[in-house]
GROMACS .gro file of C-alpha atoms in nm:
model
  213
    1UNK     CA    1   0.000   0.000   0.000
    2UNK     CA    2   0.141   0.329  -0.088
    3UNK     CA    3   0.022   0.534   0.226
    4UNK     CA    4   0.225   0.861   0.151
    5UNK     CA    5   0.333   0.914   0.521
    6UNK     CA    6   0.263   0.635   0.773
    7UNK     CA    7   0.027   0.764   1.044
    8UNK     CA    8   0.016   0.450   1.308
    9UNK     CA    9  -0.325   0.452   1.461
   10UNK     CA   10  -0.457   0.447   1.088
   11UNK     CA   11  -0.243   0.191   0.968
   12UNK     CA   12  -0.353  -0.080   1.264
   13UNK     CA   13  -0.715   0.034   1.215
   14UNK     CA   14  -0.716  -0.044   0.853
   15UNK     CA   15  -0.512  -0.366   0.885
   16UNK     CA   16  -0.729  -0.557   1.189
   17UNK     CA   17  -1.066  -0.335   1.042
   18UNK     CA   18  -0.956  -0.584   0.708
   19UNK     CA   19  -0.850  -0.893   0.878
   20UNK     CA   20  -0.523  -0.890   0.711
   21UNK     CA   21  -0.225  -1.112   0.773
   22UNK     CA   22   0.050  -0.913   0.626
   23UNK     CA   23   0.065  -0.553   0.447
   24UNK     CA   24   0.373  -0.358   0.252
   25UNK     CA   25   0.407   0.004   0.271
   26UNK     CA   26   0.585   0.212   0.063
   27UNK     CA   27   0.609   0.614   0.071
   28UNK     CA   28   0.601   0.609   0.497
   29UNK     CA   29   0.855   0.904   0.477
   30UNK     CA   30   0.922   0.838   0.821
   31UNK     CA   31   1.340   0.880   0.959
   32UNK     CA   32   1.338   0.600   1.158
   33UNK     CA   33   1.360   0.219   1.102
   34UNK     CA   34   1.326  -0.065   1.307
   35UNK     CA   35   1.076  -0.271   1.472
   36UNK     CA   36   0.739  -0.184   1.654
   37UNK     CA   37   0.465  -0.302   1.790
   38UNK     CA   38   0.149  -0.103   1.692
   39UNK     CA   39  -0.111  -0.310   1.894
   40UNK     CA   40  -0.175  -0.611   2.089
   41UNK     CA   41  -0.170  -0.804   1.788
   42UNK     CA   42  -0.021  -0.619   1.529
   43UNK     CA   43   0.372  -0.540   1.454
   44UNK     CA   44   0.552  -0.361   1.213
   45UNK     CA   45   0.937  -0.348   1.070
   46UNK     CA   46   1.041  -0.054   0.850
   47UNK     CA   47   1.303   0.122   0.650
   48UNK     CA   48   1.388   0.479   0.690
   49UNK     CA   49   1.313   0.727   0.443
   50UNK     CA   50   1.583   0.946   0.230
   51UNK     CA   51   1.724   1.217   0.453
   52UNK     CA   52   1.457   1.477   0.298
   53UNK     CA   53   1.217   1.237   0.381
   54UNK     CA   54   1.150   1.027   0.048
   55UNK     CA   55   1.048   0.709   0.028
   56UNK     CA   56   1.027   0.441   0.289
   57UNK     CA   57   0.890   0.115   0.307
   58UNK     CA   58   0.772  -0.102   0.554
   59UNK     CA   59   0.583  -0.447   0.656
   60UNK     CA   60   0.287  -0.467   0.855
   61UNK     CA   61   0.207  -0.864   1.000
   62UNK     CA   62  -0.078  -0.996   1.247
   63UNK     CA   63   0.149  -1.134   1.535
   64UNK     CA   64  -0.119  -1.365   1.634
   65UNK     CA   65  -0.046  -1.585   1.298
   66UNK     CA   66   0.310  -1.493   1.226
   67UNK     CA   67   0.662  -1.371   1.446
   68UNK     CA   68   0.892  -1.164   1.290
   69UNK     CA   69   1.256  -1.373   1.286
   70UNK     CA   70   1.448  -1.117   1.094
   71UNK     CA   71   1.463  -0.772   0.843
   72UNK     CA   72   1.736  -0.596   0.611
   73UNK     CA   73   1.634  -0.265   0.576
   74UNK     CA   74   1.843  -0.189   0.282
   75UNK     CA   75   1.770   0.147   0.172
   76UNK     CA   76   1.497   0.373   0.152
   77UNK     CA   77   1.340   0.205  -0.147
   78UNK     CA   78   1.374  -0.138  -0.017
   79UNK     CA   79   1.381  -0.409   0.278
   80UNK     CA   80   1.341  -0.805   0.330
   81UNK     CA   81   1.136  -0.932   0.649
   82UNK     CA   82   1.145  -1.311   0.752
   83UNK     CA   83   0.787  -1.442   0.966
   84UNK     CA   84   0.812  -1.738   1.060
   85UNK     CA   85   0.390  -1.873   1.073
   86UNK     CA   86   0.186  -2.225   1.119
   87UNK     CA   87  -0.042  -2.274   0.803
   88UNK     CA   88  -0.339  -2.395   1.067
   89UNK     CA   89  -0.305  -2.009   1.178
   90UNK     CA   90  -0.273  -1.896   0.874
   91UNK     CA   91  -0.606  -1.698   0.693
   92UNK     CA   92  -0.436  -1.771   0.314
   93UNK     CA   93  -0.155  -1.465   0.238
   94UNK     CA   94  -0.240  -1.309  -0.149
   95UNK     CA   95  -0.394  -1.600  -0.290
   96UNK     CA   96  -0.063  -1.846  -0.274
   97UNK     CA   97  -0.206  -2.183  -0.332
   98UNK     CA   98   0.154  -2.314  -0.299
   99UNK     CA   99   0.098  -2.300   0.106
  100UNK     CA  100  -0.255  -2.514   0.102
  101UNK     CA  101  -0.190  -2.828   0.302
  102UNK     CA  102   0.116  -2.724   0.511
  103UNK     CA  103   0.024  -2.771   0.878
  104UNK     CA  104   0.371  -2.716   0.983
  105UNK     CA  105   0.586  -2.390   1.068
  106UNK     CA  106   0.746  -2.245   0.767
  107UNK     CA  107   0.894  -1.885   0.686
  108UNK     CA  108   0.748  -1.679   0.491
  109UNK     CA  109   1.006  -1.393   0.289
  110UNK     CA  110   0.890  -1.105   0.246
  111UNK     CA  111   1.006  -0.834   0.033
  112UNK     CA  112   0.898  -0.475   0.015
  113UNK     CA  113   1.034  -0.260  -0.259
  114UNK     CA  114   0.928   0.088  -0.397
  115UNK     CA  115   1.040   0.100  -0.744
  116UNK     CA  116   1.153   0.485  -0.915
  117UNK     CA  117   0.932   0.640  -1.091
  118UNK     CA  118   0.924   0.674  -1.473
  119UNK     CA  119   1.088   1.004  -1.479
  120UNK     CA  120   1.406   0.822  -1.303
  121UNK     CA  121   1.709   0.785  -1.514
  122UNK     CA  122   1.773   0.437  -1.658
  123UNK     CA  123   2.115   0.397  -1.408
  124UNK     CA  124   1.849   0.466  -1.136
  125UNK     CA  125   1.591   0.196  -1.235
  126UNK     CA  126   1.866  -0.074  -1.321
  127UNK     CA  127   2.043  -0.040  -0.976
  128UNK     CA  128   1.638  -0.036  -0.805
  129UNK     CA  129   1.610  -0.399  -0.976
  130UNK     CA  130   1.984  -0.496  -0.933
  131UNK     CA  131   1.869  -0.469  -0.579
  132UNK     CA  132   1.568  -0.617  -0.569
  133UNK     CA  133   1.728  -0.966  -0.753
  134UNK     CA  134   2.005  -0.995  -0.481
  135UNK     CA  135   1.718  -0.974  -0.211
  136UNK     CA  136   1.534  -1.247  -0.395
  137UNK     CA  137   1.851  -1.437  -0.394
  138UNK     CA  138   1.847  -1.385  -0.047
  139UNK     CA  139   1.515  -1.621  -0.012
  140UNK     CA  140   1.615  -1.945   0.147
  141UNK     CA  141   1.479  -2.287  -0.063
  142UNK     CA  142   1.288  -2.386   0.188
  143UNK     CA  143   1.098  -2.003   0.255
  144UNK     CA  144   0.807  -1.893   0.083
  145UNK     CA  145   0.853  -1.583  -0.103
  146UNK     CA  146   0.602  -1.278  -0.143
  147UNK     CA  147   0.734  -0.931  -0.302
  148UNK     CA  148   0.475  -0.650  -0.219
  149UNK     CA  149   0.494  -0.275  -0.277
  150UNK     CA  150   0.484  -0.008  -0.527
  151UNK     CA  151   0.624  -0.045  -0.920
  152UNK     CA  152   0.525   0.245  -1.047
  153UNK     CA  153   0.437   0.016  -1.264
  154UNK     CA  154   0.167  -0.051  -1.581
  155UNK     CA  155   0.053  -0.368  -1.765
  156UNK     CA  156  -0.171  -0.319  -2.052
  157UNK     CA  157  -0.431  -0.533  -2.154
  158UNK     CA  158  -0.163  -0.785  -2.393
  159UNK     CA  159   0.117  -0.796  -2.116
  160UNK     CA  160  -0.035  -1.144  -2.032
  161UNK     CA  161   0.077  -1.262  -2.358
  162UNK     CA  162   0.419  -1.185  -2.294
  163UNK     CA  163   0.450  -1.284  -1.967
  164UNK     CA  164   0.351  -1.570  -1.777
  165UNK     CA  165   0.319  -1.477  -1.455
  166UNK     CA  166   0.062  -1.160  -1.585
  167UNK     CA  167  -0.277  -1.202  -1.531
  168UNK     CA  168  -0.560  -1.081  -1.765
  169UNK     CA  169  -0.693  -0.781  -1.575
  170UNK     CA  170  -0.490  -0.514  -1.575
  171UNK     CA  171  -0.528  -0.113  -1.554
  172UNK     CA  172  -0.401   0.025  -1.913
  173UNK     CA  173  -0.430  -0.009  -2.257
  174UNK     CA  174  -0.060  -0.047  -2.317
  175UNK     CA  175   0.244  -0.142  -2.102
  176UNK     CA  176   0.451   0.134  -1.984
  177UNK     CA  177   0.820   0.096  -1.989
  178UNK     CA  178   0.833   0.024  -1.581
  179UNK     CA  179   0.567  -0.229  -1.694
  180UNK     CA  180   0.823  -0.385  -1.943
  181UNK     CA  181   1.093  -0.396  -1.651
  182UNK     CA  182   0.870  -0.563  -1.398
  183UNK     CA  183   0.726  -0.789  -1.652
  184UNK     CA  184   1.088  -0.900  -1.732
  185UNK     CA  185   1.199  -0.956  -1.418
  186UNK     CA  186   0.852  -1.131  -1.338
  187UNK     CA  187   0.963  -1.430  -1.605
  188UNK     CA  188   1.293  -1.424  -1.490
  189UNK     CA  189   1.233  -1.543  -1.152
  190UNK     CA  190   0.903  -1.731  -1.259
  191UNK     CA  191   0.686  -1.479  -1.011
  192UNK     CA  192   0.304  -1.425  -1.073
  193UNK     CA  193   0.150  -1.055  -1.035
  194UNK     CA  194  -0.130  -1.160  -0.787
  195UNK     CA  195  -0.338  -0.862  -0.835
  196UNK     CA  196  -0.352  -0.939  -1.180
  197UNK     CA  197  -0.498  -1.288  -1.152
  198UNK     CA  198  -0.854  -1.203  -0.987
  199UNK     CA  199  -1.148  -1.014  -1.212
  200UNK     CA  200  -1.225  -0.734  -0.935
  201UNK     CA  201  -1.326  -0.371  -0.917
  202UNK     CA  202  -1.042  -0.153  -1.089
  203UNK     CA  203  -0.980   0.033  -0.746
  204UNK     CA  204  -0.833  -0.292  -0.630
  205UNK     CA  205  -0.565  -0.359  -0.916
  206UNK     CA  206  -0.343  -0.113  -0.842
  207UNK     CA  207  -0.183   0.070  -0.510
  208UNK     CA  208  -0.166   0.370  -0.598
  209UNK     CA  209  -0.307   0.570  -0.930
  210UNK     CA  210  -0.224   0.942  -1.042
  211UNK     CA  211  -0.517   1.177  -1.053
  212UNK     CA  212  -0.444   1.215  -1.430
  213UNK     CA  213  -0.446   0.910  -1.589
   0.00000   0.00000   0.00000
């Protein structure tokens, strides 16, 4: 979720008001990073912001279902979280059929990125996704992988042709050129854009959409 500055007592609202089990924020624009607790049953791990206060991402995670073992907070754009969770506790996490019949404790690796926008210089963009691909490397064989956050991203209505892992409802007629970089590095690492995959309202495909398009 792009929540362009983190307010707490909204965030936990929203995330128990939604029964969530885990939530990435990007845009917090917060200084600090570390780990909180936000309520009884609700914690949170983030990564500082730039030093004028750009960027920032974060991960939100019901403690009732899931303990946080470990984070990287590796720059303002992105961080990796590990929670370690019991599937019988477990209310399903973005649709990943790969966890259905697991009754025992596995980790779950999360990564939260915040990709530049499409006025960023090409150098910019390639080291955002250099980054991103060593945190993926990170993920252990035996840990379930999710990447959430913020692409700045497009995929028009033909990107599932060209990628696998691309669902058929999408936002825009045509792919953008951050579209063509996330769908790339979608098929490299044989990922699936979840929010892609499920014929819902439009308000629900993307996290964040400019006023003027």
């Amino acid at each position: 979720w792009n929540c362009r500055t983190l307010r707490d007592k909204d965030i936990a609202e929203m995330f128990e008001r939604k029964n969530l089990n885990v939530l990435g924020l990007c845009e917090t624009r917060l200084r600090e990073s570390g780990e909180y607790k936000l309520t009884g049953s609700t914690g949170m791990a983030l990564s500082r912001a730039d030093p004028k206060g750009g960027g920032g991402v974060g991960v939100v995670f019901d403690t009732e279902r899931m303990r946080l073992v470990g984070s990287k907070y590796i720059n303002e754009r992105l961080m990796y979280a590990r929670l370690a969770l019991l599937k019988s506790k477990l209310n399903g996490i973005a649709g990943n059929s790969k966890l259905t019949g697991i009754d025992e404790q596995i980790t779950l690796f999360v990564v939260v990125a915040y990709a530049p926008t499409s006025t960023a210089s090409d150098s910019a963009k390639d080291a955002f996704y250099s980054q991103v691909e060593a945190a993926v490397q990170a993920c252990k064989s035996d840990e379930k992988l999710l990447i959430l956050g913020d692409f700045n991203a497009r995929f028009g209505r033909e990107a599932h042709q060209s990628a696998q892992g691309i669902g058929r409802w999408t936002v825009a007629e045509a792919t953008c050129e951050n579209g063509e970089r996330l769908a790339s590095f979608i098929n490299k690492y044989d990922l699936t854009a979840v929010n892609t995959t499920f014929d819902v309202a439009e308000r629900k495909l993307h996290t964040w959409r400019h006023p003027n398009t």
